[in-house]
XYZ file of C-alpha atoms in Angstrom:
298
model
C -0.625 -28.610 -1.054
C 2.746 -30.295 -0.824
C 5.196 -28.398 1.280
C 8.823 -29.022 0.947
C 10.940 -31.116 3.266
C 14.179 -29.556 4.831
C 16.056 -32.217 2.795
C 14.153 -31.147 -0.393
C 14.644 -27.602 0.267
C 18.248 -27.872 0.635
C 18.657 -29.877 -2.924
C 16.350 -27.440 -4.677
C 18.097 -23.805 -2.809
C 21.542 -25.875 -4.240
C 20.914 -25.622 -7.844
C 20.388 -22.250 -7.769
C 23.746 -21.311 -8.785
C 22.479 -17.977 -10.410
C 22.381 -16.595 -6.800
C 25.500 -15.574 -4.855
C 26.266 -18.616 -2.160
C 25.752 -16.098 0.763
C 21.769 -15.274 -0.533
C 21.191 -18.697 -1.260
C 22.579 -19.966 2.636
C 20.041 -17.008 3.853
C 16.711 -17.755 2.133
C 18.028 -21.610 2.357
C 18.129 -20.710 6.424
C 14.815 -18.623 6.663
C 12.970 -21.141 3.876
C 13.884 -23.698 6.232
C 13.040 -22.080 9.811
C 9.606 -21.171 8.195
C 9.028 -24.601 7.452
C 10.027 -25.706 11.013
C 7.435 -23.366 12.264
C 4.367 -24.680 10.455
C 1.558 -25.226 12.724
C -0.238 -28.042 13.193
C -3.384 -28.630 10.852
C -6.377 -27.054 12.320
C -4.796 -24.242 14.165
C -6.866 -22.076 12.488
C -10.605 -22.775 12.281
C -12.072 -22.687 9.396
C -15.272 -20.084 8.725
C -18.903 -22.458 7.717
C -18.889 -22.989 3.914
C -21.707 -20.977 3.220
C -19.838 -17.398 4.652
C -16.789 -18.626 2.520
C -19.356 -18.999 -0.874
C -20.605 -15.579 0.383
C -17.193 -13.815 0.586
C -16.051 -15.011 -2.830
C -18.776 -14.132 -4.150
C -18.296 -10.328 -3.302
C -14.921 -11.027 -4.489
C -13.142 -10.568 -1.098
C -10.679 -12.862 0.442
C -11.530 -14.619 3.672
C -8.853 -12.904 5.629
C -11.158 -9.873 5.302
C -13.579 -11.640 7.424
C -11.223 -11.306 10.360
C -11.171 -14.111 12.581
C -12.554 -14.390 16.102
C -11.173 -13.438 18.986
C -9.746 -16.737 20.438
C -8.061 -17.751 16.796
C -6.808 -14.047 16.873
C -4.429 -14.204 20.031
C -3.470 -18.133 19.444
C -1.681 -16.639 15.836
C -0.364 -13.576 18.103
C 1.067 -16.235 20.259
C 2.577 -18.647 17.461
C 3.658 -15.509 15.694
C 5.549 -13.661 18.558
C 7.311 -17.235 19.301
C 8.010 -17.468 15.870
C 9.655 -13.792 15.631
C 12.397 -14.748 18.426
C 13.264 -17.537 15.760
C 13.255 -15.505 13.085
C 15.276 -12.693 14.540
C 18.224 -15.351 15.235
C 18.198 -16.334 11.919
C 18.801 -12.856 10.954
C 21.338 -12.343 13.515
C 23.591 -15.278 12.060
C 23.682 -12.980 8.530
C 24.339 -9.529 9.835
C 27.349 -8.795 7.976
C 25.482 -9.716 4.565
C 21.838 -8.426 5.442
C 23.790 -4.950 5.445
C 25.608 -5.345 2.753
C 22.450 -5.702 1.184
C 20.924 -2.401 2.850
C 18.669 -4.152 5.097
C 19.950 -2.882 8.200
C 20.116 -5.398 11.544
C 22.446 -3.267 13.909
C 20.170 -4.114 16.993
C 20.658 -7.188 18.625
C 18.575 -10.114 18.353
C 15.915 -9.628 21.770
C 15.442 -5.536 20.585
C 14.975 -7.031 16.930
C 12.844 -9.307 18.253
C 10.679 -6.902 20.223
C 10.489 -3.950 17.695
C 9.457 -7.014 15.471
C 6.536 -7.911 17.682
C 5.667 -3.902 17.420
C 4.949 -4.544 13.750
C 2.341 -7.853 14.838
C 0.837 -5.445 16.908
C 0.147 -2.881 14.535
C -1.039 -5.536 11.898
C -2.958 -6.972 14.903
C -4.374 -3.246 16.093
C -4.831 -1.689 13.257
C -5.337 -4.182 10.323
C -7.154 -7.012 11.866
C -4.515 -9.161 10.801
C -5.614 -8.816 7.286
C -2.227 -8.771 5.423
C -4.286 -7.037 2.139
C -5.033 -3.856 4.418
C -1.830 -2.805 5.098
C -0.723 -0.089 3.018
C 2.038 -0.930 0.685
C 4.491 1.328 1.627
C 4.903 -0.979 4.971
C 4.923 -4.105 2.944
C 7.605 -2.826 1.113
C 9.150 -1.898 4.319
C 9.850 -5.973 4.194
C 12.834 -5.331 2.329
C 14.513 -2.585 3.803
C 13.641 -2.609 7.514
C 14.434 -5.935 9.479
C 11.530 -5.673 12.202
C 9.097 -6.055 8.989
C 10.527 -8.549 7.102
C 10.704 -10.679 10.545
C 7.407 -9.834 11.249
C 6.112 -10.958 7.958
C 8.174 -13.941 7.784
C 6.567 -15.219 11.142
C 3.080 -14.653 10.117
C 3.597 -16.337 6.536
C 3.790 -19.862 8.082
C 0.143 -19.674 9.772
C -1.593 -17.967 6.869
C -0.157 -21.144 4.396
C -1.268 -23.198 6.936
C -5.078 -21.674 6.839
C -4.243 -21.975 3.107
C -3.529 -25.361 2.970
C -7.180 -25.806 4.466
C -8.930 -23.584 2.528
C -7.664 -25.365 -0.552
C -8.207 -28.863 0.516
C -11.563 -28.228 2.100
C -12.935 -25.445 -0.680
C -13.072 -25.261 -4.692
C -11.220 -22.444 -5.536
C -11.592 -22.887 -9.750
C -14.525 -20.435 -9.050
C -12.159 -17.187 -8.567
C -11.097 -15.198 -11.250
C -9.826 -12.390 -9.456
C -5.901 -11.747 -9.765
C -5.544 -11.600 -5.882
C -5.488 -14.120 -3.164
C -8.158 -15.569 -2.676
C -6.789 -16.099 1.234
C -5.285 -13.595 2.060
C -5.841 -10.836 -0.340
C -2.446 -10.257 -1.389
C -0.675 -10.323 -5.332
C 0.875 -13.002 -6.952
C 4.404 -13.489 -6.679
C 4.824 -15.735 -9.564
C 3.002 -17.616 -11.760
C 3.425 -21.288 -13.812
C 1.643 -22.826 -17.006
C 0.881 -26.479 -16.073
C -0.106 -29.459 -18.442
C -1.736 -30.680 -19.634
C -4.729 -27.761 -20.199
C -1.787 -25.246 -20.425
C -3.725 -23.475 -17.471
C -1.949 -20.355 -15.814
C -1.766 -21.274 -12.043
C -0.827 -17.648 -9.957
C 0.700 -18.527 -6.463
C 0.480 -15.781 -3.641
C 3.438 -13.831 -2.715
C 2.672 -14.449 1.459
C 0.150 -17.695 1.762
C 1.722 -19.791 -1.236
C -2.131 -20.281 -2.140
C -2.228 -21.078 -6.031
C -5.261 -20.377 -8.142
C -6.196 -20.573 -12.085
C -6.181 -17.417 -13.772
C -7.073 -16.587 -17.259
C -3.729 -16.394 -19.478
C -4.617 -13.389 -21.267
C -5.514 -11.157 -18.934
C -3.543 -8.549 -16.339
C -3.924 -10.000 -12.393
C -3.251 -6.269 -11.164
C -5.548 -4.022 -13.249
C -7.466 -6.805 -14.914
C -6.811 -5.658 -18.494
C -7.615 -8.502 -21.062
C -6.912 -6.427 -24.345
C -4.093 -8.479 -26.303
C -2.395 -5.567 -28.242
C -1.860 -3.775 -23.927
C 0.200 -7.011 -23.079
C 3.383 -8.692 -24.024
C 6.109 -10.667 -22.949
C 9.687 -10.597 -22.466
C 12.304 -13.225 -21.788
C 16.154 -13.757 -21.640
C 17.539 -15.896 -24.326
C 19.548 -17.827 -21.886
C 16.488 -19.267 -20.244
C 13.300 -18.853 -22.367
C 11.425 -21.043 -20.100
C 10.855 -17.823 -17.554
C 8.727 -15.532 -19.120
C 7.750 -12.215 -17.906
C 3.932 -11.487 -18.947
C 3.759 -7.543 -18.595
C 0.890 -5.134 -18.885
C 1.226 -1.925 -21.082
C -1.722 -0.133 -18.979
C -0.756 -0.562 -15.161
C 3.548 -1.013 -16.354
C 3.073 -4.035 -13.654
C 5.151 -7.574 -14.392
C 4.460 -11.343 -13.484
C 7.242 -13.955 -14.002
C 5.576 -16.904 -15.575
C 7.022 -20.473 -15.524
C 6.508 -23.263 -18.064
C 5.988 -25.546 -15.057
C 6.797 -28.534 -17.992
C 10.402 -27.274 -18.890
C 11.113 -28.301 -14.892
C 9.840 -31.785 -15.086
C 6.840 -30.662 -12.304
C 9.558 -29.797 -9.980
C 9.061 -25.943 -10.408
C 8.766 -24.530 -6.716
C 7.962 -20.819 -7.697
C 9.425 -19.292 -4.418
C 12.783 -20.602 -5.452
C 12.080 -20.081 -9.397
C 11.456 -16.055 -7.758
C 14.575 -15.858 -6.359
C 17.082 -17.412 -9.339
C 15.478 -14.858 -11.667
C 16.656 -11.828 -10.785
C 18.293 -11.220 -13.800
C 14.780 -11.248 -15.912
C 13.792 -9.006 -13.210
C 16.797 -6.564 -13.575
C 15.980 -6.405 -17.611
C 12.061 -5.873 -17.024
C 12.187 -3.308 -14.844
C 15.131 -1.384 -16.723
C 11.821 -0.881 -19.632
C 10.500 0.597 -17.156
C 7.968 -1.849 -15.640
C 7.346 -2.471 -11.789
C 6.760 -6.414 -10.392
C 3.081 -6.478 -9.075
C 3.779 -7.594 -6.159
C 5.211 -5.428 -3.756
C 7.439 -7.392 -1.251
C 10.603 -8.339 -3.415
C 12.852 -9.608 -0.390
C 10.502 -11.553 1.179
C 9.750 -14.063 -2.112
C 7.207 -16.363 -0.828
C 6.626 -20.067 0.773
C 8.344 -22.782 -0.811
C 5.856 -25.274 -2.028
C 5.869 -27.678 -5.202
């Protein structure tokens, strides 16, 4: 799974001139300390191939497995060093994170530690298992600073187990509309060529898996007359694919109209304005973290 360079990442956060230049510097700043804070390849261990088979099987994702012990505290460790980075990026966009009603009025070391709170809790009481905690605190990523830092820092080693998983394990076999990492929804989705396959990509891990085109990833409804789309005439090549029994939304790309170079964190991010017209018919994105968009990856 390619991840983007910092040099890359700059070019591709430039031509989003649909965002204001202040949102673009900030995701361009936390896109890019993210990617500074990949681990190394095989800082997680991978579980044997036949508990992996097993878990898919049951349709869970392997992040439900829990890891042991060991693993467990080295992501604490990486995660709580990544926070104090994290927490200075915030700190550098103050005045527009509260514009933008997520409030940062602490300073950095007490954003830092009420950050490392929320690791705790997904540590204490979730098992690190991003899927089990209840939405309402995911959601939290976009109002509360200490949650979308704590997130943010845990996003890098979960693509990195991702990366693994994908390289070392066939994933064509699940057909659920989840993550088959971590658990979590799909942020976004693209059609690639030359099958015309629908490819979701997670909303946290930047995993991407085939999915069946006609068919709901939230409530699994495959009935054609329940689902539609809806686009802007100003850019036709971003659909959003909506379902008419859950009123839940996925952005699709035509990976094709972007010459391959479709990275859907970014794509997320410049189209808010399909976002602001979906949801004003009264349907909700599916997944639940809107601030937080994702892992930039081609």
């Amino acid at each position: 799974m390619p991840v983007l360079t910092n040099e890359a990442l700059k070019w591709h956060v430039n031509r989003l001139q649909s965002l204001p230049a202040d949102l673009r510097q900030f995701y361009a700043d936390i896109f890019t300390a993210q990617i500074e804070l990949l681990p190394e390849e095989g800082f997680l261990i991978l579980p044997p191939a036949a508990r992996v088979e097993s878990c898919w099987r049951q349709g869970r994702a392997l992040a439900s497995m829990g890891f042991p012990a060991e693993v467990k505290a080295n992501v604490v460790r990486a995660a709580r060093a990544n926070i104090c980075q994290l927490a200075m990026v915030l700190g550098k966009h103050v005045f527009f994170l509260q514009g933008a009603g997520i409030g940062v009025e602490m300073p950095e070391p007490v954003l830092a530690e009420k950050s490392y709170a929320c690791l705790q809790e997904l540590l204490e009481h979730y098992d690190l298992d991003p899927a089990r905690v209840p939405a309402h605190n995911l959601q939290d990523a976009g109002v509360k600073a200490e949650w979308f830092v704590a997130l943010a820092a845990l996003a890098p080693l979960y693509v990195q187990y991702g990366q693994a998983v994908s390289r070392r394990f066939n994933l064509d076999g699940w057909r659920n509309g989840y993550c088959p990492v971590c658990g979590l929804a799909p942020a976004m989705a693209k059609i690639v060529a030359p099958e015309g396959k629908r490819v979701l990509e997670c909303w946290f891990c930047a995993t991407q898996w085939v999915f069946p085109r006609l068919k709901c990833p939230f409530c699994g409804n495959d009935r054609p007359y329940e689902l539609g789309q809806w686009y802007l005439e100003d850019d036709p090549d971003v659909r959003a694919a909506y379902c008419k029994v859950c009123n839940r939304y996925l952005k699709v790309l035509d990976a094709e109209a972007r010459n391959g170079e479709a990275i859907l964190a970014l794509e997320n991010l410049a189209t808010w304005q399909l976002d602001l017209a979906v949801q004003g018919r009264g349907y909700l994105p599916g997944a639940g973290c809107a601030v937080l968009p994702g892992f930039p990856r081609y």
